[in-house]
Coordinates of C-alpha atoms and ligand atoms in Angstrom, one line a residue:
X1 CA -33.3 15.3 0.5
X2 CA -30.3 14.2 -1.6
X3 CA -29.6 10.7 -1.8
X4 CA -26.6 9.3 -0.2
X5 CA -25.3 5.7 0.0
X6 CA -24.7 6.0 4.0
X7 CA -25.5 2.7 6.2
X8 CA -23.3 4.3 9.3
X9 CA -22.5 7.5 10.5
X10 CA -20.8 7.8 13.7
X11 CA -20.8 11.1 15.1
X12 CA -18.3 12.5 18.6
X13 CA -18.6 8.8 19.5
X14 CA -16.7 9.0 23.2
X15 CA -16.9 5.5 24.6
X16 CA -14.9 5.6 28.5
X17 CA -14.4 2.6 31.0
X18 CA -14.6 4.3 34.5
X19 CA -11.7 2.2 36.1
X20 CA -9.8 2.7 40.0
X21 CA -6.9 4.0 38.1
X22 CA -8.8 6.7 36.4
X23 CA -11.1 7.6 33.1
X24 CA -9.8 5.3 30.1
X25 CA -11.0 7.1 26.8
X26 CA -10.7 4.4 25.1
X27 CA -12.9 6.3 22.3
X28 CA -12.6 10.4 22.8
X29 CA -14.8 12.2 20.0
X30 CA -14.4 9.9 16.9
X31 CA -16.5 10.4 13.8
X32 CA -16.9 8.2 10.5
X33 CA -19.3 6.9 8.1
X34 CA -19.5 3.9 6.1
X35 CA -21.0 3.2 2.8
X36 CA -22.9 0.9 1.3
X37 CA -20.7 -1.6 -1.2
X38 CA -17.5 0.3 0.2
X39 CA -15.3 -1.1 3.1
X40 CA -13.5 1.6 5.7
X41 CA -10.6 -0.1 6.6
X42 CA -9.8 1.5 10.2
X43 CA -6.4 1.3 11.2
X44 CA -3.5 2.1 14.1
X45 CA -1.4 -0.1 16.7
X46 CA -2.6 -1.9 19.5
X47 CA -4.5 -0.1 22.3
X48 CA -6.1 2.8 19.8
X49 CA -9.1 1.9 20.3
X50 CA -10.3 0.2 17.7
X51 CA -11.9 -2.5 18.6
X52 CA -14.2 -0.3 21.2
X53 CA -15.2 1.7 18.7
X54 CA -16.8 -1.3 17.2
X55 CA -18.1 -2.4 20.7
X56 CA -19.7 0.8 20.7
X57 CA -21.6 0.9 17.6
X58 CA -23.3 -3.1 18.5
X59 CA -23.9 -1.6 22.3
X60 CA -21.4 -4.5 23.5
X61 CA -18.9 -2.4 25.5
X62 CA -18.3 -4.2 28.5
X63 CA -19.0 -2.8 31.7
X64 CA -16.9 -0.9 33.7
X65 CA -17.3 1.2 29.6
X66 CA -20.0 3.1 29.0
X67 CA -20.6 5.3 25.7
X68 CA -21.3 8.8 27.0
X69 CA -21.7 10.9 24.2
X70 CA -21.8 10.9 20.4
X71 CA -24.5 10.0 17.5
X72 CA -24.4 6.4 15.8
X73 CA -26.9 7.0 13.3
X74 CA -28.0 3.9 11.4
X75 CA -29.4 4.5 7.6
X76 CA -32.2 2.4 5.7
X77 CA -32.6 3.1 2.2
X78 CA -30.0 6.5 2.5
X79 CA -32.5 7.6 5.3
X80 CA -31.3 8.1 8.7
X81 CA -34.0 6.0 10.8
X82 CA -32.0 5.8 14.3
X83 CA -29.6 6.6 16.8
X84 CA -28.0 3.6 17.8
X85 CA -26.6 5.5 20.8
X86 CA -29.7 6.2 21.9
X87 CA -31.0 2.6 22.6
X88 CA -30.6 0.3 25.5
X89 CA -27.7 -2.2 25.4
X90 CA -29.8 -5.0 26.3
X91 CA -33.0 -3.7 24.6
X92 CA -35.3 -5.4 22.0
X93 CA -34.4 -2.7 19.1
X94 CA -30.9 -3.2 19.3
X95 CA -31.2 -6.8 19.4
X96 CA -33.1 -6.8 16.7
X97 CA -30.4 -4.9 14.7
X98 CA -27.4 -6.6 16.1
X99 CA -27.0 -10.4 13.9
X100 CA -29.3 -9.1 11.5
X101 CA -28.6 -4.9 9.8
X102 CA -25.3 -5.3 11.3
X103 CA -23.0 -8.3 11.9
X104 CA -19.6 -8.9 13.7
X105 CA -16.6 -11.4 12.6
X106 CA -13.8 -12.0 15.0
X107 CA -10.3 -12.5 14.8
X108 CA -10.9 -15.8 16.7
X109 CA -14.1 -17.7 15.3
X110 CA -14.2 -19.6 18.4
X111 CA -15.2 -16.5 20.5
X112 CA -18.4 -16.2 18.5
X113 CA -19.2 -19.6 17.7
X114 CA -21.2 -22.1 20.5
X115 CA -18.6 -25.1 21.2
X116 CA -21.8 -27.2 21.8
X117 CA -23.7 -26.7 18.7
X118 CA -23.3 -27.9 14.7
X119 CA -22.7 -25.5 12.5
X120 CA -25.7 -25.8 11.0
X121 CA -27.4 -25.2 14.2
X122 CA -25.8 -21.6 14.5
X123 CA -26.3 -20.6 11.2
X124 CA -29.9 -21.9 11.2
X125 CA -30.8 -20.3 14.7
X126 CA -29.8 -16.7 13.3
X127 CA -31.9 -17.0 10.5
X128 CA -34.8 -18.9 12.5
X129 CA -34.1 -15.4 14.7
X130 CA -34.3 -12.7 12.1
X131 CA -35.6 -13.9 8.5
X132 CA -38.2 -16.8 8.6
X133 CA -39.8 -19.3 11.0
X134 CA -39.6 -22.1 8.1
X135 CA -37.1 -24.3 9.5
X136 CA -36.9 -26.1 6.3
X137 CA -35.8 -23.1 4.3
X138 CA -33.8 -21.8 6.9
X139 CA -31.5 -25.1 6.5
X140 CA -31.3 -24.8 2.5
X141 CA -30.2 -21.1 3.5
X142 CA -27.9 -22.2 5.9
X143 CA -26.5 -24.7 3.1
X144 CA -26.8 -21.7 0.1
X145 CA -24.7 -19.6 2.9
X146 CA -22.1 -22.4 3.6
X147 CA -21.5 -23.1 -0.4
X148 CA -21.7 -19.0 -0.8
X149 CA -18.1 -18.2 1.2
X150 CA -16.2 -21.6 -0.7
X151 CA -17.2 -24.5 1.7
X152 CA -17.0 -27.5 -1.0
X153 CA -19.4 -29.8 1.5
X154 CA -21.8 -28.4 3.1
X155 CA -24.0 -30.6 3.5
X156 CA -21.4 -32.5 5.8
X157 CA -20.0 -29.4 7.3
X158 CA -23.6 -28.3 8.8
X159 CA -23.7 -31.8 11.2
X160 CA -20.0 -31.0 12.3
X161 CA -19.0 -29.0 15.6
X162 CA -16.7 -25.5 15.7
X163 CA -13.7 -27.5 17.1
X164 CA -13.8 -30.7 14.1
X165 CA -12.8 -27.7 11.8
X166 CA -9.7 -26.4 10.2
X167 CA -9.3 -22.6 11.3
X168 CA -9.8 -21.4 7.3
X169 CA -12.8 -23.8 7.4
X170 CA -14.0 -22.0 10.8
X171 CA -13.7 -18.6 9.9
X172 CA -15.4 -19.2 6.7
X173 CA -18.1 -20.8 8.6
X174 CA -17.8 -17.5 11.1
X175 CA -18.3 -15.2 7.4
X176 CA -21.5 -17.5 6.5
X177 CA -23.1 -17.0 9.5
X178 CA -22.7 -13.3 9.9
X179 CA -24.0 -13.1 6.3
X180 CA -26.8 -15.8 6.2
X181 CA -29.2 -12.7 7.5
X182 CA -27.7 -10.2 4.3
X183 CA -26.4 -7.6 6.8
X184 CA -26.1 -4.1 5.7
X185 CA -22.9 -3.4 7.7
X186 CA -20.2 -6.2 8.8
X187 CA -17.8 -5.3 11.1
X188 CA -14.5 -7.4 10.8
X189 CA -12.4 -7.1 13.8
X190 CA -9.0 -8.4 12.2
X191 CA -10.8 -11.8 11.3
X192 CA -7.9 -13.0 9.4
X193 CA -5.1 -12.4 11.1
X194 CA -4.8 -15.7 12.9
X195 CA -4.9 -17.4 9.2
X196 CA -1.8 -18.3 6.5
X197 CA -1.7 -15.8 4.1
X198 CA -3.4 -18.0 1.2
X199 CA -6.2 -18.9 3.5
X200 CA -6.2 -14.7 4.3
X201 CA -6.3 -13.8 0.1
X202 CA -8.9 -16.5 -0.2
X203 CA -11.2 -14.6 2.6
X204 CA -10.4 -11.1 1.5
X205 CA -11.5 -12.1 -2.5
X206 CA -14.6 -14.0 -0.9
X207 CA -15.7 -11.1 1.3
X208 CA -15.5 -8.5 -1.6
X209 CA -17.3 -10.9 -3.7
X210 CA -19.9 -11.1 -1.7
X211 CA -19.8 -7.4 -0.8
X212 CA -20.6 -7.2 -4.7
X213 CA -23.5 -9.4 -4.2
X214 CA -25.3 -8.4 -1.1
X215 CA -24.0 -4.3 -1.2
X216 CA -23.1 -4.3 2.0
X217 CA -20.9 -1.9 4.2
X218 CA -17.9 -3.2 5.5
X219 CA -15.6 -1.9 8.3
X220 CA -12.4 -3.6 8.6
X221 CA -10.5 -3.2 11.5
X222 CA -6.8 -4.4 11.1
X223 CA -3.0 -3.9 11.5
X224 CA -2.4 -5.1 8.6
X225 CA -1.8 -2.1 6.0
X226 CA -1.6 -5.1 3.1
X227 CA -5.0 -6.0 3.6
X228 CA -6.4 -2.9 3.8
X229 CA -4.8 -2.0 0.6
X230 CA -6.4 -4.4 -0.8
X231 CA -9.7 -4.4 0.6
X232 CA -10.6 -0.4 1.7
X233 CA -11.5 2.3 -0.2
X234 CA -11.4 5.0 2.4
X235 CA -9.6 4.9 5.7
X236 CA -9.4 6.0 8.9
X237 CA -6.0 6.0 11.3
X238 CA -7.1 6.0 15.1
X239 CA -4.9 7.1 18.0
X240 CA -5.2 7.1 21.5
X241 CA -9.0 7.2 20.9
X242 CA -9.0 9.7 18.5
X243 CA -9.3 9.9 14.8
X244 CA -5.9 11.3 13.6
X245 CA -6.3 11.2 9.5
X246 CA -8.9 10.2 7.4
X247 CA -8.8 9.8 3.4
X248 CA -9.4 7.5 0.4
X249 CA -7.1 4.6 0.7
X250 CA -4.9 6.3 -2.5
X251 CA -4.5 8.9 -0.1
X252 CA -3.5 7.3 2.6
X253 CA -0.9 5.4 1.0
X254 CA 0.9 8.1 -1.4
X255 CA -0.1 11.4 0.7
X256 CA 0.3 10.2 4.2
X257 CA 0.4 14.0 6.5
X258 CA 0.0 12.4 10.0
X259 CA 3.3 12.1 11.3
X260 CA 2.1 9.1 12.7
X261 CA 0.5 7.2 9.7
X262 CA 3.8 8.2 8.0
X263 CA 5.3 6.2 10.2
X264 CA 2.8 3.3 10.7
X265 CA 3.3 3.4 6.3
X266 CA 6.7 2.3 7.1
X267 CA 6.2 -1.1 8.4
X268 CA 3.7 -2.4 5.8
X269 CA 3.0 -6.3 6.0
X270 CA 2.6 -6.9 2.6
X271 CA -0.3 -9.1 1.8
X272 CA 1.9 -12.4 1.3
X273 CA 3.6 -11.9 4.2
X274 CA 2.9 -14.1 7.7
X275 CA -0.2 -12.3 8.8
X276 CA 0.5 -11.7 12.2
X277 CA 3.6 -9.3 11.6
X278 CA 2.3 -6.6 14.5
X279 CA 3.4 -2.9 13.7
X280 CA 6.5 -2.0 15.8
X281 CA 8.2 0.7 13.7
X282 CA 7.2 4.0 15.7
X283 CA 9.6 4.8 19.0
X284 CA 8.0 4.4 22.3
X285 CA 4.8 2.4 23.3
X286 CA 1.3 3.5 22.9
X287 CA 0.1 4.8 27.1
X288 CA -3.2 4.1 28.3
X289 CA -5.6 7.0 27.6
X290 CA -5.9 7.8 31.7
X291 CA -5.3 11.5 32.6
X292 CA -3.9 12.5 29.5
X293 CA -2.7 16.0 29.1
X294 CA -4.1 18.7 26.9
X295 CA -1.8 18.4 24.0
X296 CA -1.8 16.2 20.5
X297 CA -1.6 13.1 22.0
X298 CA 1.3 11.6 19.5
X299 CA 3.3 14.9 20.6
X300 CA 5.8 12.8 23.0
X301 CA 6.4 10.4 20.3
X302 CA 6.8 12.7 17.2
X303 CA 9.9 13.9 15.9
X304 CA 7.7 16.7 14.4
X305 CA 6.7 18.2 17.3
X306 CA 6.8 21.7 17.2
X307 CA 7.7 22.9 21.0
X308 CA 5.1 25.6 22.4
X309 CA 2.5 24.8 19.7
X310 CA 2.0 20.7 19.6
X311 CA 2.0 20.3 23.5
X312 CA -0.3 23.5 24.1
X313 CA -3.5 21.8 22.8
X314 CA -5.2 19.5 21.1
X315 CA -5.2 19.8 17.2
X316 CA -8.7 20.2 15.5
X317 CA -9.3 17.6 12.8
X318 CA -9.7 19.2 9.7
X319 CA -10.5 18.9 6.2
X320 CA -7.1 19.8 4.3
X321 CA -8.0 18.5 0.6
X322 CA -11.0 17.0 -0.8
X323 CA -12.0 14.3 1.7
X324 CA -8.7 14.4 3.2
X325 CA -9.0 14.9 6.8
X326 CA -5.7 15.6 9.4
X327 CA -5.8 16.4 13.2
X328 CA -1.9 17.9 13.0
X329 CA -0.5 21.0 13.8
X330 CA 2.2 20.8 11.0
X331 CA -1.1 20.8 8.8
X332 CA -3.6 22.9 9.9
X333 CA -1.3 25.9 11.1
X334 CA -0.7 26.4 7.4
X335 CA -3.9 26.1 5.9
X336 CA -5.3 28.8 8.5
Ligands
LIG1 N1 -13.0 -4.3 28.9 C1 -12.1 -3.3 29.0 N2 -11.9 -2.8 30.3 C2 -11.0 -1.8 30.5 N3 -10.2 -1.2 29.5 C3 -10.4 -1.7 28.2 C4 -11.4 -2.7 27.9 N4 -11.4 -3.0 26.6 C5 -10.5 -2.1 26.1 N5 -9.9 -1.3 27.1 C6 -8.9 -0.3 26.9 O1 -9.4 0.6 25.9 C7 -8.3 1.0 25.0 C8 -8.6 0.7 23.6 O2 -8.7 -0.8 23.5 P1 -9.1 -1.5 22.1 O3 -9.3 -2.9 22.5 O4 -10.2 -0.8 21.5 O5 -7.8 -1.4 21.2 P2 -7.5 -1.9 19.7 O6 -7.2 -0.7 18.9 O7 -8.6 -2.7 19.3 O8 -6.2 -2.7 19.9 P3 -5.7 -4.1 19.2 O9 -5.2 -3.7 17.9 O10 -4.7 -4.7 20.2 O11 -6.9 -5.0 19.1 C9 -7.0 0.3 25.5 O12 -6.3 1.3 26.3 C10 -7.6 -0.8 26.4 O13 -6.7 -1.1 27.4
LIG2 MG1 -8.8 -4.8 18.9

């Protein structure tokens, strides 16, 4: 078999919440892979679907959601060795995998750390969990960890509590412990967002660092197109639960063909700018994926639209140039 540097490949991934009102696809056929020592940065406004997709792929979707369908095959060594799809939510395997092959950071570090225990606790208990039952060496990793991401004491910082901490202090502490366990995926769920833009380089330069060091996978979820210019090599743009256009980050940026991430292009954030700038350039709000029609789902908002043609079906994604995918009308009418 030929060798690939794959840790994730997520296959027709359809992830719904079965609500009174109706279906939500939150996540409606999405497919993307992640490499090792590259970072997808995935992208798109608020309500895409984003973070479900990575719900999806750690088996943490809430209830009423449910993944129904779709492959999320986890590699080892450029082998595929299992279907996370497959598994059960609360099950050994995947518990075994989750904190360990693949790690989560939040936007708010206070979501995933305890309130009640030091930071040294935390870090220690995930190692004490998946790497060694020394406790002693699980602290000097802890400590290793904590020095690792740019904590200058942390010695001190493993007796002190989640709250005694400055937010950049807390999210590094968040980084350390998703790391102390060398994941071979991180999933980062906009985790700097709530953090001044020096604190937010700092992170981003720390993470790729250390992405260097430990050749992980990252996928970065965030509005932020800044960031993701700096930190993704490949990218993909979601809407309304589906993957709209996926390329190389170069791409992206100078050959935008989604109507759509023409327009999300238009309201970059640049990096130095405060991080919580939302994208609000495109016209009209993003609906809640219940009961949609059978048409491109940007069609209502997109001045492209062609009449008789966009809102007659739903647009195949396909591969237009080398690793260029688009799911447009505008595009693939042409090419066939
Ligand atoms: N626990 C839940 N119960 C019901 N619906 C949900 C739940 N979580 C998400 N959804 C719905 O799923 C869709 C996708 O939500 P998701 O949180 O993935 O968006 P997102 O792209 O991460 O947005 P944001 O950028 O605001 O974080 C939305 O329509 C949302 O309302
Ligand atoms: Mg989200």
């Amino acid at each position: 078999m030929k060798a690939n540097n794959l840790v994730l490949e997520v296959k027709g991934l359809k992830t719904y919440f079965y609500l009174d009102e109706g279906v939500l696809k939150a996540v409606d056929g999405v497919s993307f892979s992640v490499e090792r020592k590259r970072t997808l940065g995935l992208i798109g406004e608020s309500g895409c679907g984003k973070s479900v997709a990575a719900q999806s792929i750690l088996r943490i979707v809430p209830p009423p959601g449910k993944t129904v369908e779709g492959e999320i095959v986890l590699y080892r060594n450029s082998e595929a060795v299992l279907d996370l799809a497959k598994l059960h939510p609360r099950g050994k395997e995947i518990r075994r995998i989750r904190g360990k092959e693949i790690t989560m950071i939040f936007q708010e570090p206070m979501t995933s750390l305890s309130p009640v225990h030091t930071i040294g606790n935390q870090i220690m208990e995930a190692i004490l969990l998946h790497v060694t039952k020394d406790k002693r060496y699980a602290k000097e990793l802890a400590i290793e960890m904590l020095s690792k991401v740019g904590i200058p004491n942390p010695h001190q910082i493993m007796n002190e509590y989640p709250h005694q901490l400055s937010g950049g202090i807390r999210q590094r502490a968040m980084i350390a412990m998703a790391l102390s366990c060398s994941p071979s995926l991180l999933i980062a769920d906009e985790p700097t967002t709530a953090l001044d833009a020096t604190i937010q380089a700092q992170i981003l330069e720390l993470m790729k660092k250390l992405q260097d060091q430990f050749g992980m996978g990252i996928m970065y979820i965030t509005h932020n197109l800044g960031v993701i210019a700096e930190i993704a090599q490949d990218v993909a743009v979601m809407y309304l639960g589906k993957v709209v256009e996926s390329a190389p980050v170069r791409e992206i940026f100078h050959n935008p063909l989604h109507p759509y991430t023409a327009r999300l292009l238009k309201s970059i954030p640049k990096v130095g700018r405060k991080a919580r700038t939302r994208l609000e350039a495109i016209e009209g709000t993003v609906p809640l994926p219940i009961g949609l029609p059978r048409q491109c789902n940007f069609c209502p908002r997109c001045p492209e639209a062609i009449e008789g043609v966009c809102d007659k079906d739903i647009p195949p994604l396909v591969e237009v140039a080398k690793k260029h995918f688009v799911r447009c009308f505008l595009h693939t009418q042409k090419a066939t």
